[in-house]
Short mmCIF file of C-alpha atoms in Angstrom, two decimals:
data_model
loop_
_atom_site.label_atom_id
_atom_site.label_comp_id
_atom_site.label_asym_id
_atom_site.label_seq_id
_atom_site.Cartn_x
_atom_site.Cartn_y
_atom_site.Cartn_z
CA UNK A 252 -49.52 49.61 -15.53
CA UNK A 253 -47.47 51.98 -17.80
CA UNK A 254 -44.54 53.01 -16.30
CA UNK A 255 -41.66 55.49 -16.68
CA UNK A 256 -37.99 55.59 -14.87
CA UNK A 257 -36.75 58.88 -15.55
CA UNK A 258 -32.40 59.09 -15.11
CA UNK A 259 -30.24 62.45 -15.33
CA UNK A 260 -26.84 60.16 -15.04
CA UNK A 261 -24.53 60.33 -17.92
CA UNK A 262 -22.67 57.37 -16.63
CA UNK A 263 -23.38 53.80 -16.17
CA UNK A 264 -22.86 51.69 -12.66
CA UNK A 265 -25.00 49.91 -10.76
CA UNK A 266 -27.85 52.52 -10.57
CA UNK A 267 -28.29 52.64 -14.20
CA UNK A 268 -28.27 49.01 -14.56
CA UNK A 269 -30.92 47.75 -11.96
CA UNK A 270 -33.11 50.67 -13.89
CA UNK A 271 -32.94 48.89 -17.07
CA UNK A 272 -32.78 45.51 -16.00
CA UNK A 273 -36.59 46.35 -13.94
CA UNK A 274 -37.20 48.01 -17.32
CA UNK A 275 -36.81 45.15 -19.36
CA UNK A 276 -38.53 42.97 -16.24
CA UNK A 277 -41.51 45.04 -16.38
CA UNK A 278 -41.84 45.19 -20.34
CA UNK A 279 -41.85 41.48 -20.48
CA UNK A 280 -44.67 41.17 -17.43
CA UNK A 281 -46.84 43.45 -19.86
CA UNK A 282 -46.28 46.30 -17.88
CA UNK A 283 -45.08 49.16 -20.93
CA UNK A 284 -41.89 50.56 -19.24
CA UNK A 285 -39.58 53.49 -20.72
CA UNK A 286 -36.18 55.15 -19.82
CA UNK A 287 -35.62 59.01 -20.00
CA UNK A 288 -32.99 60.06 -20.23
CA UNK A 289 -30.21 62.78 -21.57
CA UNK A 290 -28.91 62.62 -25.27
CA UNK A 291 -25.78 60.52 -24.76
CA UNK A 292 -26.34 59.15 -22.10
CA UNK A 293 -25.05 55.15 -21.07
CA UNK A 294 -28.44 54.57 -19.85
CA UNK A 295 -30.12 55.09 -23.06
CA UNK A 296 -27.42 52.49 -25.49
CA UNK A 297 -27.98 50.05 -22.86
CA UNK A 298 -31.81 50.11 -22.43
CA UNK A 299 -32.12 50.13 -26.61
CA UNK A 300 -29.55 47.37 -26.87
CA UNK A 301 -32.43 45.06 -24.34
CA UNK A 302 -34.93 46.37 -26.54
CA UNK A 303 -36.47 49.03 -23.83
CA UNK A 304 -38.39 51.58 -24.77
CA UNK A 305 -36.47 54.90 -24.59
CA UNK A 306 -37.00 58.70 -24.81
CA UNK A 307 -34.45 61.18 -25.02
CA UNK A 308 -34.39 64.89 -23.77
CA UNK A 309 -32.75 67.21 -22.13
CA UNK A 310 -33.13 67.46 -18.56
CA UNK A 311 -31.71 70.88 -17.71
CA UNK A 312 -31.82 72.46 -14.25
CA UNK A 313 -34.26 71.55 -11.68
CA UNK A 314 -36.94 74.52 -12.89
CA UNK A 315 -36.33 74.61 -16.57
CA UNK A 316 -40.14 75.25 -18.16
CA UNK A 317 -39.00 73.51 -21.78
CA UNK A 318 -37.54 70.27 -19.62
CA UNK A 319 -41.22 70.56 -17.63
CA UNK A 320 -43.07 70.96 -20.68
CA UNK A 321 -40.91 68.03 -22.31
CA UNK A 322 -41.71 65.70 -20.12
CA UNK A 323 -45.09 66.17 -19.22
CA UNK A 324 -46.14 65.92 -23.07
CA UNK A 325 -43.71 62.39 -23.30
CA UNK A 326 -46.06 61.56 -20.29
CA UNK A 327 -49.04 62.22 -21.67
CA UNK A 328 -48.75 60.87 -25.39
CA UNK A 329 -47.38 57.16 -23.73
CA UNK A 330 -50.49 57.21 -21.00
CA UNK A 331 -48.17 56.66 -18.06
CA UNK A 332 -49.77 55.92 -15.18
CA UNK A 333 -46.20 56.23 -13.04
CA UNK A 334 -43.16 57.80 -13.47
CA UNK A 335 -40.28 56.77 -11.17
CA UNK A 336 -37.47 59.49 -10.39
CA UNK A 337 -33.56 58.71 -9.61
CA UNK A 338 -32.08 61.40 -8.59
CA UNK A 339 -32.69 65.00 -7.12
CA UNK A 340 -33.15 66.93 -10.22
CA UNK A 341 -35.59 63.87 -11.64
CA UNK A 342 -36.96 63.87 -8.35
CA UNK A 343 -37.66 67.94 -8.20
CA UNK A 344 -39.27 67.28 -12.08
CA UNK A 345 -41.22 64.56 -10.33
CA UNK A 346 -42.61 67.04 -7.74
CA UNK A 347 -43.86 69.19 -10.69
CA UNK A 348 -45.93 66.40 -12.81
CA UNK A 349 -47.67 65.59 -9.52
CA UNK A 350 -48.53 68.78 -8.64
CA UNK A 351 -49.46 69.42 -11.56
CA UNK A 352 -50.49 67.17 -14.03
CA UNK A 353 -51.99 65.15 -10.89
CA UNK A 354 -49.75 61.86 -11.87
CA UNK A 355 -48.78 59.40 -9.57
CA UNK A 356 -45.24 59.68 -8.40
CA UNK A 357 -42.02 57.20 -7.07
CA UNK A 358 -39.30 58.43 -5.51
CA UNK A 359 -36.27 56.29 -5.85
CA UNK A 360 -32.80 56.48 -3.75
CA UNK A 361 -30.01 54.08 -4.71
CA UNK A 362 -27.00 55.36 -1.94
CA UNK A 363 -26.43 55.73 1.41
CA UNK A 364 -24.49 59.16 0.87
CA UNK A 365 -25.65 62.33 3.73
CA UNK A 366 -29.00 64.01 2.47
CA UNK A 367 -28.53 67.40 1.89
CA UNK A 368 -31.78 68.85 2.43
CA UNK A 369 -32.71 73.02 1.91
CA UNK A 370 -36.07 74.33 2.39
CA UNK A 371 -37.03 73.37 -1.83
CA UNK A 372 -35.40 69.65 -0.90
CA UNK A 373 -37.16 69.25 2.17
CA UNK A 374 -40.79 70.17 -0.06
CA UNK A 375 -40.15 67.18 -3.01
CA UNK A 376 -39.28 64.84 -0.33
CA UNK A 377 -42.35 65.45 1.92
CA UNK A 378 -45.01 66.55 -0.74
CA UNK A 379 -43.38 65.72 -4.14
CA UNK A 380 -43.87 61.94 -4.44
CA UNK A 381 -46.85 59.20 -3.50
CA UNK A 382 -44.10 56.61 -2.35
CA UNK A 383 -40.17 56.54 -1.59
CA UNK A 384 -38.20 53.32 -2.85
CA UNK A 385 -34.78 52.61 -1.30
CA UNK A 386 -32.03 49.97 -1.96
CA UNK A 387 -30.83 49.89 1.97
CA UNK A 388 -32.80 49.88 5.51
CA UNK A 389 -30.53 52.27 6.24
CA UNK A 390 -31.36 55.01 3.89
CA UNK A 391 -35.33 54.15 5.12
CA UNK A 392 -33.48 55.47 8.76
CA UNK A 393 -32.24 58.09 7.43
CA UNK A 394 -35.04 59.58 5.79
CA UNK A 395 -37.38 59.16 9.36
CA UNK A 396 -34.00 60.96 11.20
CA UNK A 397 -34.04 63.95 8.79
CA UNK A 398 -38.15 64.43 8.75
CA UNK A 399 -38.54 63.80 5.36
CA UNK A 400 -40.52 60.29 4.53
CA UNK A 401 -42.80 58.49 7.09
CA UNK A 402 -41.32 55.12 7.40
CA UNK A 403 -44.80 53.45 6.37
CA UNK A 404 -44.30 55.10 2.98
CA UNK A 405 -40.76 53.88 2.10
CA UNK A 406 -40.29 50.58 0.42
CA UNK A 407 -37.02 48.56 0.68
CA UNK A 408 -36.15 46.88 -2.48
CA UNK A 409 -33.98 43.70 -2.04
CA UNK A 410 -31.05 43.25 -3.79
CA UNK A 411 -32.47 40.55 -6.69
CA UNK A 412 -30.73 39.02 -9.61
CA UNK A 413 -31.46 36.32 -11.88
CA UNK A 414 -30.53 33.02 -10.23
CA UNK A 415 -30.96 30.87 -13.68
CA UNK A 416 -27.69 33.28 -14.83
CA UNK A 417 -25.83 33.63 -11.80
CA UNK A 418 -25.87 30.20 -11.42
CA UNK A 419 -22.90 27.89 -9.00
CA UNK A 420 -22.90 25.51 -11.84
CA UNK A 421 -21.46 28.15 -14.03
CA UNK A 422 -17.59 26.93 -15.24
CA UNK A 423 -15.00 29.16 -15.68
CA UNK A 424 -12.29 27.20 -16.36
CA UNK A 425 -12.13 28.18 -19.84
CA UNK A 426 -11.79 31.31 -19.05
CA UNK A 427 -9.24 31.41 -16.39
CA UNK A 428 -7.45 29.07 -18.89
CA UNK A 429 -7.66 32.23 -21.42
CA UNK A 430 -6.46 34.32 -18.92
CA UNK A 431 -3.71 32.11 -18.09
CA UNK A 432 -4.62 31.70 -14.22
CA UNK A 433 -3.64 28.70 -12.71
CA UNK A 434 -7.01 25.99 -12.27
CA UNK A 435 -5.26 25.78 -8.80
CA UNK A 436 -5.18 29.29 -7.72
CA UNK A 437 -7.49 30.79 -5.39
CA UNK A 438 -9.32 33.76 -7.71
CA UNK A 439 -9.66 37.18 -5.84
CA UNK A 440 -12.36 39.41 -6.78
CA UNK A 441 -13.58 42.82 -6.74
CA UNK A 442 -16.41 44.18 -8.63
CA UNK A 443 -17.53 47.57 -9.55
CA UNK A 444 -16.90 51.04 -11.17
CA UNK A 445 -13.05 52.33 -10.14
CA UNK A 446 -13.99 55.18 -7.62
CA UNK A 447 -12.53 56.51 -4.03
CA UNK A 448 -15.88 55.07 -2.11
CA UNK A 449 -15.77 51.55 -4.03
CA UNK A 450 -12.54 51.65 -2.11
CA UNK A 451 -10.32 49.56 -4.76
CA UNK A 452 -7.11 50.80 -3.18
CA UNK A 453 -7.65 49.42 0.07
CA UNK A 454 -8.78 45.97 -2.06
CA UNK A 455 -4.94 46.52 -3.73
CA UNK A 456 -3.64 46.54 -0.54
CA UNK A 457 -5.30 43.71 1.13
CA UNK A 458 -3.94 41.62 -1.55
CA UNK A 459 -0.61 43.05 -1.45
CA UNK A 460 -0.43 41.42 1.64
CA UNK A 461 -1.91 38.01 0.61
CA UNK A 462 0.11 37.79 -2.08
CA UNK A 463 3.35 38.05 -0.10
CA UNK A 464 2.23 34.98 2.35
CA UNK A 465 0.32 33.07 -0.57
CA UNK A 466 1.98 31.65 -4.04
CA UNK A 467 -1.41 30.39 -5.01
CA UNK A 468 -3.42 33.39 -5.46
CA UNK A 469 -4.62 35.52 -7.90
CA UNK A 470 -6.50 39.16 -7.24
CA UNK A 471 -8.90 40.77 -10.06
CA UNK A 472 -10.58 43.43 -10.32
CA UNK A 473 -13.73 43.94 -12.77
CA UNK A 474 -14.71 47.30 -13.83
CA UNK A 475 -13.36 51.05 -15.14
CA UNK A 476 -13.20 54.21 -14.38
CA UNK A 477 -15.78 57.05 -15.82
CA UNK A 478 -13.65 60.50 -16.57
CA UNK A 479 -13.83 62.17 -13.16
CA UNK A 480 -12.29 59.18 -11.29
CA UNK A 481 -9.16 58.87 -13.67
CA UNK A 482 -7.11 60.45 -11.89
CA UNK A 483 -7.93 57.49 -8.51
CA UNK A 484 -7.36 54.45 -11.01
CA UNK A 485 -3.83 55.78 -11.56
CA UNK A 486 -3.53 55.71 -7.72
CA UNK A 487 -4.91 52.05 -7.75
CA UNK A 488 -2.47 51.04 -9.91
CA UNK A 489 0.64 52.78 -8.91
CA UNK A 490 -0.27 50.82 -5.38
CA UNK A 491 -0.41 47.45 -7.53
CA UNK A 492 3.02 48.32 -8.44
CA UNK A 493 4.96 45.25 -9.34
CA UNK A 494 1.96 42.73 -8.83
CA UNK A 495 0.38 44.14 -12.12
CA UNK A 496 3.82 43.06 -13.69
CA UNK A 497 3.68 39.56 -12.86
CA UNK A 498 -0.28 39.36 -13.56
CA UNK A 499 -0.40 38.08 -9.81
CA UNK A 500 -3.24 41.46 -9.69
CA UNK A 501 -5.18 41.97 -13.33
CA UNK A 502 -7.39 45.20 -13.70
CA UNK A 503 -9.83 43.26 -16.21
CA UNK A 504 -12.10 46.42 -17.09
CA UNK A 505 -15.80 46.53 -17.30
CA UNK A 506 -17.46 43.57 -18.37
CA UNK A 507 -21.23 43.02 -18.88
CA UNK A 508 -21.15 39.24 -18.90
CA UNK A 509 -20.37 39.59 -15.13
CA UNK A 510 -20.91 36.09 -14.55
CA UNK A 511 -18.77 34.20 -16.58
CA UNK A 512 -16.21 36.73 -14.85
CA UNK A 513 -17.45 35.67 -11.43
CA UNK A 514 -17.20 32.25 -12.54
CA UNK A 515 -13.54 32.46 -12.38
CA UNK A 516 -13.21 33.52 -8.67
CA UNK A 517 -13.70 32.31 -5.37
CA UNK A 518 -13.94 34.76 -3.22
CA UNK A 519 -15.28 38.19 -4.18
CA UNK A 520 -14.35 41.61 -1.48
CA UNK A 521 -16.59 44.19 -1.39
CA UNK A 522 -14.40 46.87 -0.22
CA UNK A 523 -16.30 50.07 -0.12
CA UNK A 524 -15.87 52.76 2.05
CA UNK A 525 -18.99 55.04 1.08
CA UNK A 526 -22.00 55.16 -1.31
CA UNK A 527 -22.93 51.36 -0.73
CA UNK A 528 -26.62 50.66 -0.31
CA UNK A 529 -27.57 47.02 -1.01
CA UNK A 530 -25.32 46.19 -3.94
CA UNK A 531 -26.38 43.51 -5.81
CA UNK A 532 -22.90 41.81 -6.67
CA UNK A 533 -23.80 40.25 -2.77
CA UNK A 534 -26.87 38.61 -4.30
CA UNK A 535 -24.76 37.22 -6.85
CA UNK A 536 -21.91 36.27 -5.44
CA UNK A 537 -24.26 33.94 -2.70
CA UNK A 538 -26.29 32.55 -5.75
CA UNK A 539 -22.63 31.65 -7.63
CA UNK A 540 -21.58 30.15 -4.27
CA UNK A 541 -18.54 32.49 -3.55
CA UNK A 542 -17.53 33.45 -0.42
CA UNK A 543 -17.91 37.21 0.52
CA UNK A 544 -15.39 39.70 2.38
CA UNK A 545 -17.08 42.85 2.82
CA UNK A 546 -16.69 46.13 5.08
CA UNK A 547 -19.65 47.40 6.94
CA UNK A 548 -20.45 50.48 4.91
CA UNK A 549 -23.72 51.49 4.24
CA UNK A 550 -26.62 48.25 3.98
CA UNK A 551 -23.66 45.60 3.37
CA UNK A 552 -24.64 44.58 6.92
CA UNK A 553 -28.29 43.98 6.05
CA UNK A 554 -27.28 41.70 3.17
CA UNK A 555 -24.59 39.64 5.36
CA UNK A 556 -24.59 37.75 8.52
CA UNK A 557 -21.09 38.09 9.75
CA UNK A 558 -19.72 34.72 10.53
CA UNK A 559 -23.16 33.21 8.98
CA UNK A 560 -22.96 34.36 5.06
CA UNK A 561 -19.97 35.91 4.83
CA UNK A 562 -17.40 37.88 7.07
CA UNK A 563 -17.46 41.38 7.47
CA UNK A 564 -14.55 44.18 8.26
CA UNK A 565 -14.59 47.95 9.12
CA UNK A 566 -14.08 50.17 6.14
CA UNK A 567 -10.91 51.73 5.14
CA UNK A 568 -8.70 49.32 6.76
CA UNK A 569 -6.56 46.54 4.22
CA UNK A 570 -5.38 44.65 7.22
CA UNK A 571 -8.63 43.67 8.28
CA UNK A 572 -9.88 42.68 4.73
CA UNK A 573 -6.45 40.51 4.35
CA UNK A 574 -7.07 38.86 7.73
CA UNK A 575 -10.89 37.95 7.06
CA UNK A 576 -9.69 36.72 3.50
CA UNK A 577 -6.59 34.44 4.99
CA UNK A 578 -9.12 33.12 7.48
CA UNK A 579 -11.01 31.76 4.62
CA UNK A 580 -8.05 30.32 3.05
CA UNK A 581 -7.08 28.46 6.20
CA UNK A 582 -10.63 27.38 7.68
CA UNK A 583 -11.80 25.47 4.38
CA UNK A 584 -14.89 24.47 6.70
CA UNK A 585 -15.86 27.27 7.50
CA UNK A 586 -15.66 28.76 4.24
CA UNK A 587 -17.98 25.97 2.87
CA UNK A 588 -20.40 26.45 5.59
CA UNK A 589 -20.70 30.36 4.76
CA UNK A 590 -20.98 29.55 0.92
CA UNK A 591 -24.44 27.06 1.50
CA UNK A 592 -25.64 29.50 3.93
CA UNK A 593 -25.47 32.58 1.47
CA UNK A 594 -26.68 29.95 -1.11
CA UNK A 595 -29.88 29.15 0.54
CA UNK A 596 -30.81 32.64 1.42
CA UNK A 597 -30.08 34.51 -1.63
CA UNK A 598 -32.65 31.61 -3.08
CA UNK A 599 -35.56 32.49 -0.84
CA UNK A 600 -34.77 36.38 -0.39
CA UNK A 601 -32.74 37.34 -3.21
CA UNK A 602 -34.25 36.61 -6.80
CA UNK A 603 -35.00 39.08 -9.51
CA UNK A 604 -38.81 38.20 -9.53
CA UNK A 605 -38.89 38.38 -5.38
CA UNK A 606 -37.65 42.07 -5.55
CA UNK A 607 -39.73 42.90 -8.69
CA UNK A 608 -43.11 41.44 -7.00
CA UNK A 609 -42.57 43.74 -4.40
CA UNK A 610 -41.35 46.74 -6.26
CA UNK A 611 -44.84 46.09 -8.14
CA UNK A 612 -46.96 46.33 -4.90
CA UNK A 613 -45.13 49.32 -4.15
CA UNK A 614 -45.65 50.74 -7.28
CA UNK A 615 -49.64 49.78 -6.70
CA UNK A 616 -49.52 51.57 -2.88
CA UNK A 617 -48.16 54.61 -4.47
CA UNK A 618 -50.90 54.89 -7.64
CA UNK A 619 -53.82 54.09 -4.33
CA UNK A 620 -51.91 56.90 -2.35
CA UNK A 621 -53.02 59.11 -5.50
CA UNK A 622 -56.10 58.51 -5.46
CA UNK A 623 -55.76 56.69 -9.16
CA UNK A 624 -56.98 53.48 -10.22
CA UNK A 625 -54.57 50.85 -9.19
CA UNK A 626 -52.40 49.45 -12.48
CA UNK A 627 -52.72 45.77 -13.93
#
């Protein structure tokens, strides 16, 4: 099968990176898989830098004839057989190859924001694609609620990650030595781009309070801000205040080795408050053994069995994330029974080839849809 993700992002986050990481997946399983992309674009450094095919182009508009033309001649010269869209303007370009250049289509959605839907919106969702892919059961809801998708056509895609990488017998006591965090301390983490839905200020807060009751913890946070969210990392770390002084709460910046960075903590928070669909820093935190704090935003819920695999809060709301976190530091037990219990299911459920096998049979449903010849 020859295969084609098509991304209008400039930035890079989570999105992006499951696109190239299936890219590379795919390439190596003989299955010839490209990124398009805009000039510039994070997408397209990454994807080169793993050795992924690539083509750049400008994707203007959502009826531009030269970005039509563009792609449908990329399409044609590499034989693809699928093209898989990623946003609403790749989506709307989507519509147009398979109505008409007659090539199967994939309609990906990575967030569990509200679907705005017009009367052009409402016509690529119902006749623009031979199969929707989602990260979340709850964005498969809310496609059926709005009219848009059948639910028999909509694949969910488990969060998977490589379990030989994010591996519990990964050490990072080198690092924290580096960093000069106590071996002793209990390591704090959040993960993810520095944005008001990621909700990092209600993280600061939590651990504002944590700190105050607890000498033997450290909070960090992993990731940055793109240019438009700027202005909220300032917030962030105004909030820190004198906990940023004393390195009791670092602001470690984006780092793609994400888990030798995990390595270091024992406890990650997810503390979004919108835009989460399965994220896969759950997958990784169960397969690196670390105990999970997360709100109920969005498909968190679907990835974590309160009380069973982790402990779960309502969004916006620091107190709540501080007391679920000091239960864990108290109730050793019980954070040791959560830990296996994430463990063992991320193991069956949550590996990169368990997601891919299935994003592969969607990818085949889709092509039969068609009317095509199924792919390899």
């Amino acid at each position: 099968m020859r295969i084609a993700h098509i991304e209008s992002s400039m930035d890079w986050g989570g999105q992006e990176l499951r696109i190239v990481e299936q890219s590379e997946w795919l390439n190596r399983r003989g299955h010839p898989t490209w990124v398009v992309a805009r000039p510039g674009a994070a997408i397209l450094e990454q994807a080169r830098s793993r050795g992924v095919p690539t083509h750049e182009m400008e994707i203007r508009g959502s009826a531009n004839p030269a970005t039509y033309r563009a792609l449908a001649d990329f399409l044609a010269r590499e034989r693809i057989e699928l093209l898989d869209c990623h946003g609403n303007r790749d989506s709307t370009y989507g519509a147009y190859i398979k109505w008409f250049r007659r090539l199967p289509v994939v309609r990906s959605r990575h967030v569990t924001d509200p679907i705005r839907v017009d009367a052009l919106r409402r016509l690529v969702w119902r006749r623009g694609n031979d199969g929707v892919v989602v990260t979340a059961g709850k964005i498969r809801e809310m496609l059926a609620e709005a009219g848009l998708v059948a639910p028999e056509r909509v694949y969910v895609a488990v969060a998977g990650v490589d379990e030989a990488r994010f591996s519990p017998e990964r050490d990072g006591r080198a690092l924290r030595q580096r960093l000069g965090i106590p071996l002793d301390h209990v390591v704090i983490a959040n993960v993810g781009m520095i944005r008001p839905d990621k909700g990092q200020l209600y993280f600061v807060r939590a651990c504002k309070e944590l700190l105050a009751r607890h000498a033997g913890v450290t909070a960090i946070q992993l990731g940055e801000a793109t240019g438009q969210t700027a202005g909220y990392k300032d917030e962030v770390l105004r909030e820190a205040g004198a906990a940023l002084d004393d390195g009791r709460i670092r602001f470690l910046g984006y780092q793609s080795d994400i888990e030798n960075w995990l390595a270091i903590a024992d406890m990650v928070v997810v503390a979004s408050v919108a835009t989460e669909a399965q994220t896969r820093l759950v997958a990784q935190a169960f397969l690196m053994k670390k105990n999970i704090v997360a709100t109920t935003t969005g498909g968190l819920p679907e990835m974590i069995e309160h009380e069973r695999t982790g402990l779960l809060c309502a969004p916006g709301d620091a107190a709540a994330i501080a007391a679920a976190v000091e239960r864990l530091l108290h109730d050793r037990a019980l954070a040791e029974t959560l830990r296996e219990n994430a463990y063992r299911h991320a193991m069956q459920y949550m590996s990169f080839d368990y997601m891919m096998t299935g994003m592969l049979d969607a990818y085949r449903q889709a092509i039969a849809r068609s009317g095509k010849v199924n792919g390899r």
